[in-house]
PDB file of C-alpha atoms and ligand atoms in Angstrom:
ATOM      1  CA  MET A   1     182.788  30.671 157.943  1.00  0.00           C
ATOM      2  CA  SER A   2     181.050  29.120 161.087  1.00  0.00           C
ATOM      3  CA  ASP A   3     179.100  31.222 163.601  1.00  0.00           C
ATOM      4  CA  ASP A   4     182.004  30.752 166.241  1.00  0.00           C
ATOM      5  CA  ALA A   5     183.902  33.660 164.571  1.00  0.00           C
ATOM      6  CA  PRO A   6     186.088  34.744 167.426  1.00  0.00           C
ATOM      7  CA  ARG A   7     187.532  31.424 168.389  1.00  0.00           C
ATOM      8  CA  GLU A   8     187.612  30.139 164.829  1.00  0.00           C
ATOM      9  CA  GLU A   9     189.828  33.206 163.993  1.00  0.00           C
ATOM     10  CA  GLY A  10     192.289  32.373 166.865  1.00  0.00           C
ATOM     11  CA  ALA A  11     192.363  28.745 165.689  1.00  0.00           C
ATOM     12  CA  ARG A  12     192.800  29.598 162.098  1.00  0.00           C
ATOM     13  CA  ARG A  13     195.784  32.026 162.879  1.00  0.00           C
ATOM     14  CA  GLY A  14     197.312  29.140 165.100  1.00  0.00           C
ATOM     15  CA  LEU A  15     197.781  31.943 167.683  1.00  0.00           C
ATOM     16  CA  THR A  16     197.569  32.026 171.622  1.00  0.00           C
ATOM     17  CA  ARG A  17     198.510  35.093 173.645  1.00  0.00           C
ATOM     18  CA  ARG A  18     201.439  33.092 174.735  1.00  0.00           C
ATOM     19  CA  SER A  19     202.651  32.248 171.442  1.00  0.00           C
ATOM     20  CA  LEU A  20     202.089  35.967 170.346  1.00  0.00           C
ATOM     21  CA  PHE A  21     204.224  37.236 173.133  1.00  0.00           C
ATOM     22  CA  LYS A  22     206.797  34.758 172.360  1.00  0.00           C
ATOM     23  CA  GLY A  23     206.636  35.709 168.715  1.00  0.00           C
ATOM     24  CA  ALA A  24     206.999  39.378 169.693  1.00  0.00           C
ATOM     25  CA  GLY A  25     209.939  38.534 172.198  1.00  0.00           C
ATOM     26  CA  ALA A  26     211.655  36.681 169.249  1.00  0.00           C
ATOM     27  CA  ALA A  27     211.144  39.616 166.857  1.00  0.00           C
ATOM     28  CA  ALA A  28     212.246  42.016 169.540  1.00  0.00           C
ATOM     29  CA  ALA A  29     215.374  39.900 170.112  1.00  0.00           C
ATOM     30  CA  ALA A  30     215.935  39.686 166.605  1.00  0.00           C
ATOM     31  CA  GLY A  31     215.790  43.382 166.181  1.00  0.00           C
ATOM     32  CA  ALA A  32     218.282  43.856 169.254  1.00  0.00           C
ATOM     33  CA  VAL A  33     220.790  41.185 167.463  1.00  0.00           C
ATOM     34  CA  PHE A  34     220.388  43.145 164.184  1.00  0.00           C
ATOM     35  CA  ARG A  35     221.227  46.572 165.900  1.00  0.00           C
ATOM     36  CA  SER A  36     224.112  44.982 167.471  1.00  0.00           C
ATOM     37  CA  LEU A  37     225.482  43.869 164.361  1.00  0.00           C
ATOM     38  CA  ASP A  38     224.419  46.946 162.673  1.00  0.00           C
ATOM     39  CA  ALA A  39     226.807  48.593 165.060  1.00  0.00           C
ATOM     40  CA  SER A  40     229.630  46.532 164.715  1.00  0.00           C
ATOM     41  CA  ALA A  41     229.828  45.141 161.179  1.00  0.00           C
ATOM     42  CA  LYS A  42     227.598  47.375 159.361  1.00  0.00           C
ATOM     43  CA  ASP A  43     228.670  46.217 155.796  1.00  0.00           C
ATOM     44  CA  ASP A  44     228.479  42.609 156.427  1.00  0.00           C
ATOM     45  CA  VAL A  45     224.823  42.307 157.417  1.00  0.00           C
ATOM     46  CA  PRO A  46     222.645  41.206 154.543  1.00  0.00           C
ATOM     47  CA  ALA A  47     219.510  42.996 153.946  1.00  0.00           C
ATOM     48  CA  GLY A  48     216.719  41.181 155.762  1.00  0.00           C
ATOM     49  CA  PRO A  49     213.030  41.319 156.694  1.00  0.00           C
ATOM     50  CA  ARG A  50     212.092  44.803 158.443  1.00  0.00           C
ATOM     51  CA  THR A  51     212.255  44.618 162.008  1.00  0.00           C
ATOM     52  CA  GLN A  52     211.110  47.212 164.768  1.00  0.00           C
ATOM     53  CA  GLY A  53     211.109  47.347 168.595  1.00  0.00           C
ATOM     54  CA  PRO A  54     211.475  46.735 171.125  1.00  0.00           C
ATOM     55  CA  GLY A  55     210.963  50.344 171.706  1.00  0.00           C
ATOM     56  CA  LYS A  56     207.814  52.071 170.394  1.00  0.00           C
ATOM     57  CA  ALA A  57     207.405  52.421 166.728  1.00  0.00           C
ATOM     58  CA  LYS A  58     205.081  54.407 164.479  1.00  0.00           C
ATOM     59  CA  LEU A  59     201.984  52.196 163.428  1.00  0.00           C
ATOM     60  CA  THR A  60     199.007  53.406 161.253  1.00  0.00           C
ATOM     61  CA  LEU A  61     195.807  51.776 161.979  1.00  0.00           C
ATOM     62  CA  GLN A  62     192.541  51.923 159.987  1.00  0.00           C
ATOM     63  CA  VAL A  63     189.817  52.088 162.832  1.00  0.00           C
ATOM     64  CA  ASN A  64     186.160  52.801 162.317  1.00  0.00           C
ATOM     65  CA  GLY A  65     187.035  54.354 159.047  1.00  0.00           C
ATOM     66  CA  GLN A  66     189.634  56.762 159.997  1.00  0.00           C
ATOM     67  CA  SER A  67     193.467  56.436 159.659  1.00  0.00           C
ATOM     68  CA  ARG A  68     195.033  56.680 163.225  1.00  0.00           C
ATOM     69  CA  GLU A  69     198.692  56.918 163.828  1.00  0.00           C
ATOM     70  CA  VAL A  70     200.070  55.540 167.035  1.00  0.00           C
ATOM     71  CA  GLN A  71     203.375  54.983 168.717  1.00  0.00           C
ATOM     72  CA  ALA A  72     203.357  51.256 170.032  1.00  0.00           C
ATOM     73  CA  GLU A  73     205.788  48.499 171.241  1.00  0.00           C
ATOM     74  CA  PRO A  74     205.476  45.319 169.279  1.00  0.00           C
ATOM     75  CA  ARG A  75     204.398  43.536 172.146  1.00  0.00           C
ATOM     76  CA  GLU A  76     201.233  45.566 172.650  1.00  0.00           C
ATOM     77  CA  THR A  77     197.909  44.138 171.959  1.00  0.00           C
ATOM     78  CA  LEU A  78     195.254  45.716 169.594  1.00  0.00           C
ATOM     79  CA  LEU A  79     192.887  46.007 172.768  1.00  0.00           C
ATOM     80  CA  GLU A  80     195.917  48.062 174.582  1.00  0.00           C
ATOM     81  CA  VAL A  81     196.465  50.300 171.804  1.00  0.00           C
ATOM     82  CA  LEU A  82     192.664  51.062 171.241  1.00  0.00           C
ATOM     83  CA  ARG A  83     192.178  52.057 174.855  1.00  0.00           C
ATOM     84  CA  LEU A  84     195.393  53.817 175.192  1.00  0.00           C
ATOM     85  CA  PRO A  85     196.466  55.871 173.241  1.00  0.00           C
ATOM     86  CA  LEU A  86     193.369  56.008 170.934  1.00  0.00           C
ATOM     87  CA  ASP A  87     190.888  56.297 173.766  1.00  0.00           C
ATOM     88  CA  LEU A  88     188.301  53.800 172.149  1.00  0.00           C
ATOM     89  CA  THR A  89     187.319  52.230 175.751  1.00  0.00           C
ATOM     90  CA  GLY A  90     184.351  50.172 174.293  1.00  0.00           C
ATOM     91  CA  ALA A  91     186.413  47.180 174.208  1.00  0.00           C
ATOM     92  CA  LYS A  92     186.828  45.803 177.714  1.00  0.00           C
ATOM     93  CA  PRO A  93     190.033  44.385 179.174  1.00  0.00           C
ATOM     94  CA  VAL A  94     188.412  41.632 181.498  1.00  0.00           C
ATOM     95  CA  CYS A  95     190.298  38.425 181.281  1.00  0.00           C
ATOM     96  CA  ASN A  96     192.892  39.794 179.049  1.00  0.00           C
ATOM     97  CA  ARG A  97     193.815  36.037 177.944  1.00  0.00           C
ATOM     98  CA  GLY A  98     191.009  35.133 175.115  1.00  0.00           C
ATOM     99  CA  GLN A  99     188.558  33.669 177.185  1.00  0.00           C
ATOM    100  CA  CYS A 100     185.617  36.156 177.927  1.00  0.00           C
ATOM    101  CA  GLY A 101     184.904  38.052 174.722  1.00  0.00           C
ATOM    102  CA  ALA A 102     184.721  41.401 176.340  1.00  0.00           C
ATOM    103  CA  CYS A 103     187.376  42.926 174.110  1.00  0.00           C
ATOM    104  CA  THR A 104     185.715  41.688 170.974  1.00  0.00           C
ATOM    105  CA  VAL A 105     186.187  43.914 167.811  1.00  0.00           C
ATOM    106  CA  TRP A 106     186.044  43.248 164.078  1.00  0.00           C
ATOM    107  CA  LEU A 107     189.212  42.660 162.094  1.00  0.00           C
ATOM    108  CA  ASP A 108     188.350  42.815 158.537  1.00  0.00           C
ATOM    109  CA  GLY A 109     184.615  42.530 159.299  1.00  0.00           C
ATOM    110  CA  THR A 110     185.366  39.297 161.501  1.00  0.00           C
ATOM    111  CA  PRO A 111     185.023  39.192 165.330  1.00  0.00           C
ATOM    112  CA  VAL A 112     188.344  38.687 167.138  1.00  0.00           C
ATOM    113  CA  TYR A 113     189.339  39.071 170.739  1.00  0.00           C
ATOM    114  CA  ALA A 114     191.367  42.156 170.676  1.00  0.00           C
ATOM    115  CA  CYS A 115     193.497  41.072 173.882  1.00  0.00           C
ATOM    116  CA  SER A 116     194.671  38.381 171.459  1.00  0.00           C
ATOM    117  CA  VAL A 117     195.814  40.285 168.446  1.00  0.00           C
ATOM    118  CA  LEU A 118     198.980  42.098 168.404  1.00  0.00           C
ATOM    119  CA  ALA A 119     198.661  45.726 167.347  1.00  0.00           C
ATOM    120  CA  VAL A 120     201.213  45.366 164.707  1.00  0.00           C
ATOM    121  CA  GLU A 121     198.918  42.290 163.274  1.00  0.00           C
ATOM    122  CA  ALA A 122     196.289  44.861 162.681  1.00  0.00           C
ATOM    123  CA  GLU A 123     198.220  47.227 160.635  1.00  0.00           C
ATOM    124  CA  GLY A 124     196.700  47.658 157.060  1.00  0.00           C
ATOM    125  CA  ARG A 125     193.503  45.639 158.341  1.00  0.00           C
ATOM    126  CA  LYS A 126     190.013  47.334 158.969  1.00  0.00           C
ATOM    127  CA  VAL A 127     189.429  47.582 162.473  1.00  0.00           C
ATOM    128  CA  THR A 128     185.759  47.975 163.872  1.00  0.00           C
ATOM    129  CA  THR A 129     185.025  48.814 167.467  1.00  0.00           C
ATOM    130  CA  VAL A 130     181.558  49.242 169.357  1.00  0.00           C
ATOM    131  CA  GLU A 131     182.256  53.101 168.826  1.00  0.00           C
ATOM    132  CA  GLY A 132     182.364  52.526 164.956  1.00  0.00           C
ATOM    133  CA  LEU A 133     178.838  50.821 165.114  1.00  0.00           C
ATOM    134  CA  GLY A 134     176.927  53.518 166.219  1.00  0.00           C
ATOM    135  CA  ASN A 135     176.472  56.286 169.058  1.00  0.00           C
ATOM    136  CA  PRO A 136     173.876  57.323 171.649  1.00  0.00           C
ATOM    137  CA  ASP A 137     172.390  59.821 168.939  1.00  0.00           C
ATOM    138  CA  ASP A 138     172.727  57.072 166.075  1.00  0.00           C
ATOM    139  CA  MET A 139     172.451  53.756 167.253  1.00  0.00           C
ATOM    140  CA  HIS A 140     173.102  50.537 165.298  1.00  0.00           C
ATOM    141  CA  ALA A 141     170.095  48.359 165.184  1.00  0.00           C
ATOM    142  CA  VAL A 142     171.603  45.965 167.589  1.00  0.00           C
ATOM    143  CA  GLN A 143     172.462  48.663 170.047  1.00  0.00           C
ATOM    144  CA  SER A 144     169.010  49.797 170.058  1.00  0.00           C
ATOM    145  CA  ALA A 145     167.596  46.476 170.367  1.00  0.00           C
ATOM    146  CA  PHE A 146     169.896  45.816 173.373  1.00  0.00           C
ATOM    147  CA  VAL A 147     168.401  48.794 175.036  1.00  0.00           C
ATOM    148  CA  GLU A 148     164.665  47.673 174.085  1.00  0.00           C
ATOM    149  CA  LYS A 149     165.033  44.232 175.139  1.00  0.00           C
ATOM    150  CA  ASP A 150     166.991  44.963 178.384  1.00  0.00           C
ATOM    151  CA  ALA A 151     169.938  43.023 177.239  1.00  0.00           C
ATOM    152  CA  LEU A 152     172.469  44.408 179.671  1.00  0.00           C
ATOM    153  CA  GLN A 153     173.197  44.672 183.474  1.00  0.00           C
ATOM    154  CA  CYS A 154     176.592  45.429 184.773  1.00  0.00           C
ATOM    155  CA  GLY A 155     177.710  46.281 181.131  1.00  0.00           C
ATOM    156  CA  PHE A 156     181.100  44.616 181.322  1.00  0.00           C
ATOM    157  CA  CYS A 157     180.370  42.060 178.476  1.00  0.00           C
ATOM    158  CA  THR A 158     177.905  44.407 176.544  1.00  0.00           C
ATOM    159  CA  SER A 159     180.247  45.778 173.871  1.00  0.00           C
ATOM    160  CA  GLY A 160     181.751  42.305 173.079  1.00  0.00           C
ATOM    161  CA  LEU A 161     178.515  40.782 172.800  1.00  0.00           C
ATOM    162  CA  VAL A 162     176.890  43.778 170.678  1.00  0.00           C
ATOM    163  CA  MET A 163     179.973  43.303 168.396  1.00  0.00           C
ATOM    164  CA  SER A 164     179.300  39.303 168.180  1.00  0.00           C
ATOM    165  CA  ALA A 165     175.485  39.849 167.829  1.00  0.00           C
ATOM    166  CA  ALA A 166     175.812  42.760 165.130  1.00  0.00           C
ATOM    167  CA  TRP A 167     178.103  40.363 163.031  1.00  0.00           C
ATOM    168  CA  ALA A 168     175.678  37.625 163.047  1.00  0.00           C
ATOM    169  CA  VAL A 169     172.884  40.167 162.101  1.00  0.00           C
ATOM    170  CA  GLY A 170     175.196  41.485 159.106  1.00  0.00           C
ATOM    171  CA  LYS A 171     175.850  37.859 158.110  1.00  0.00           C
ATOM    172  CA  HIS A 172     172.257  36.178 158.281  1.00  0.00           C
ATOM    173  CA  GLY A 173     170.104  39.204 158.030  1.00  0.00           C
ATOM    174  CA  PRO A 174     166.374  38.931 158.541  1.00  0.00           C
ATOM    175  CA  ASP A 175     167.127  34.945 158.269  1.00  0.00           C
ATOM    176  CA  LEU A 176     168.997  34.791 161.454  1.00  0.00           C
ATOM    177  CA  SER A 177     167.907  32.030 163.824  1.00  0.00           C
ATOM    178  CA  GLU A 178     167.910  31.817 167.513  1.00  0.00           C
ATOM    179  CA  GLU A 179     170.696  29.046 167.142  1.00  0.00           C
ATOM    180  CA  GLN A 180     172.891  31.189 164.946  1.00  0.00           C
ATOM    181  CA  ALA A 181     172.480  33.923 167.253  1.00  0.00           C
ATOM    182  CA  ARG A 182     173.368  31.813 170.315  1.00  0.00           C
ATOM    183  CA  ALA A 183     176.395  30.488 168.381  1.00  0.00           C
ATOM    184  CA  ALA A 184     177.875  33.801 167.135  1.00  0.00           C
ATOM    185  CA  CYS A 185     177.854  34.993 171.009  1.00  0.00           C
ATOM    186  CA  SER A 186     178.952  31.704 172.304  1.00  0.00           C
ATOM    187  CA  GLY A 187     182.519  33.218 172.630  1.00  0.00           C
ATOM    188  CA  ASN A 188     181.377  35.894 174.742  1.00  0.00           C
ATOM    189  CA  LEU A 189     180.782  35.401 178.620  1.00  0.00           C
ATOM    190  CA  CYS A 190     178.068  37.328 180.792  1.00  0.00           C
ATOM    191  CA  ARG A 191     178.465  36.686 184.509  1.00  0.00           C
ATOM    192  CA  CYS A 192     174.964  38.467 184.707  1.00  0.00           C
ATOM    193  CA  GLY A 193     173.349  35.730 182.626  1.00  0.00           C
ATOM    194  CA  THR A 194     171.772  38.326 179.836  1.00  0.00           C
ATOM    195  CA  TYR A 195     172.024  35.718 177.242  1.00  0.00           C
ATOM    196  CA  PRO A 196     168.315  35.090 176.609  1.00  0.00           C
ATOM    197  CA  HIS A 197     167.831  38.779 176.117  1.00  0.00           C
ATOM    198  CA  VAL A 198     170.773  39.175 174.073  1.00  0.00           C
ATOM    199  CA  VAL A 199     169.421  36.510 171.662  1.00  0.00           C
ATOM    200  CA  GLU A 200     165.980  38.175 171.606  1.00  0.00           C
ATOM    201  CA  ALA A 201     167.668  41.462 170.924  1.00  0.00           C
ATOM    202  CA  ALA A 202     169.910  40.147 168.031  1.00  0.00           C
ATOM    203  CA  ILE A 203     166.471  38.437 166.457  1.00  0.00           C
ATOM    204  CA  ALA A 204     164.706  41.662 166.827  1.00  0.00           C
ATOM    205  CA  ALA A 205     167.393  43.706 165.241  1.00  0.00           C
ATOM    206  CA  ALA A 206     167.735  40.978 162.399  1.00  0.00           C
ATOM    207  CA  LYS A 207     164.472  41.525 161.430  1.00  0.00           C
ATOM    208  CA  THR A 208     165.217  45.101 160.220  1.00  0.00           C
ATOM    209  CA  ALA A 209     168.475  44.124 158.743  1.00  0.00           C
ATOM    210  CA  LYS A 210     169.643  43.275 155.005  1.00  0.00           C
ATOM    211  CA  LYS A 211     171.947  40.219 154.761  1.00  0.00           C
ATOM    212  CA  GLY A 212     175.339  40.981 154.520  1.00  0.00           C
ATOM    213  CA  GLY A 213     174.630  44.829 155.712  1.00  0.00           C
TER     214      GLY A 213
HETATM  215  S1  FES B 301     189.581  40.469 177.622  1.00  0.00           S
HETATM  216 FE1  FES B 301     190.024  39.660 175.719  1.00  0.00          FE
HETATM  217  S2  FES B 301     188.716  37.591 175.762  1.00  0.00           S
HETATM  218 FE2  FES B 301     188.668  38.466 177.705  1.00  0.00          FE
HETATM  219  S1  FES B 302     175.753  42.519 181.730  1.00  0.00           S
HETATM  220 FE1  FES B 302     177.243  41.898 183.613  1.00  0.00          FE
HETATM  221  S2  FES B 302     178.727  40.427 182.629  1.00  0.00           S
HETATM  222 FE2  FES B 302     177.053  40.604 181.289  1.00  0.00          FE
END
């Protein structure tokens, strides 16, 4: 896996937000067709793949080590479901189109843009948000380092950068180089220009970390 994880994940899955929504629309249409056939000629419809939508359906997500049940439409993104109804507002909707990284969370341990993943796609996978890394009383080493190294200004990008930096620290441990830290955070934009301090914070946190931890 390269250090450019969020964009790599999107490329690997061959998904754009537009294609995701197209897919969701097709699934919704398929569901509607299925239901109309179901109503008129129930016995003639062969058993097919399970469809859901276009209305809300039950979804069980594994978020920060907890099983969370939500009602969500198939078109809703992971970011939308995390923020409302789950009230995990650390991941930010800034561009909402896979360009800025403010919504970065981990999916099965890999950074992804939560605005570009459908909530239904996250079912059965491990979701980690910035709230799952630590809290003000018990911060993750990267969160503490961001405070110590003054790696934030307005804060809009910060939770996304923390998730990318923490991923790099976990992957490389004390061996994390500046180049690797920069590459890991290259999918996160900061209009306040905190990049040098972010890299400094990642390197400082890495010195206290175990590789793969
Ligand atoms: S809000 Fe998701 S990448 Fe910008
Ligand atoms: S701290 Fe303001 S956008 Fe990064």
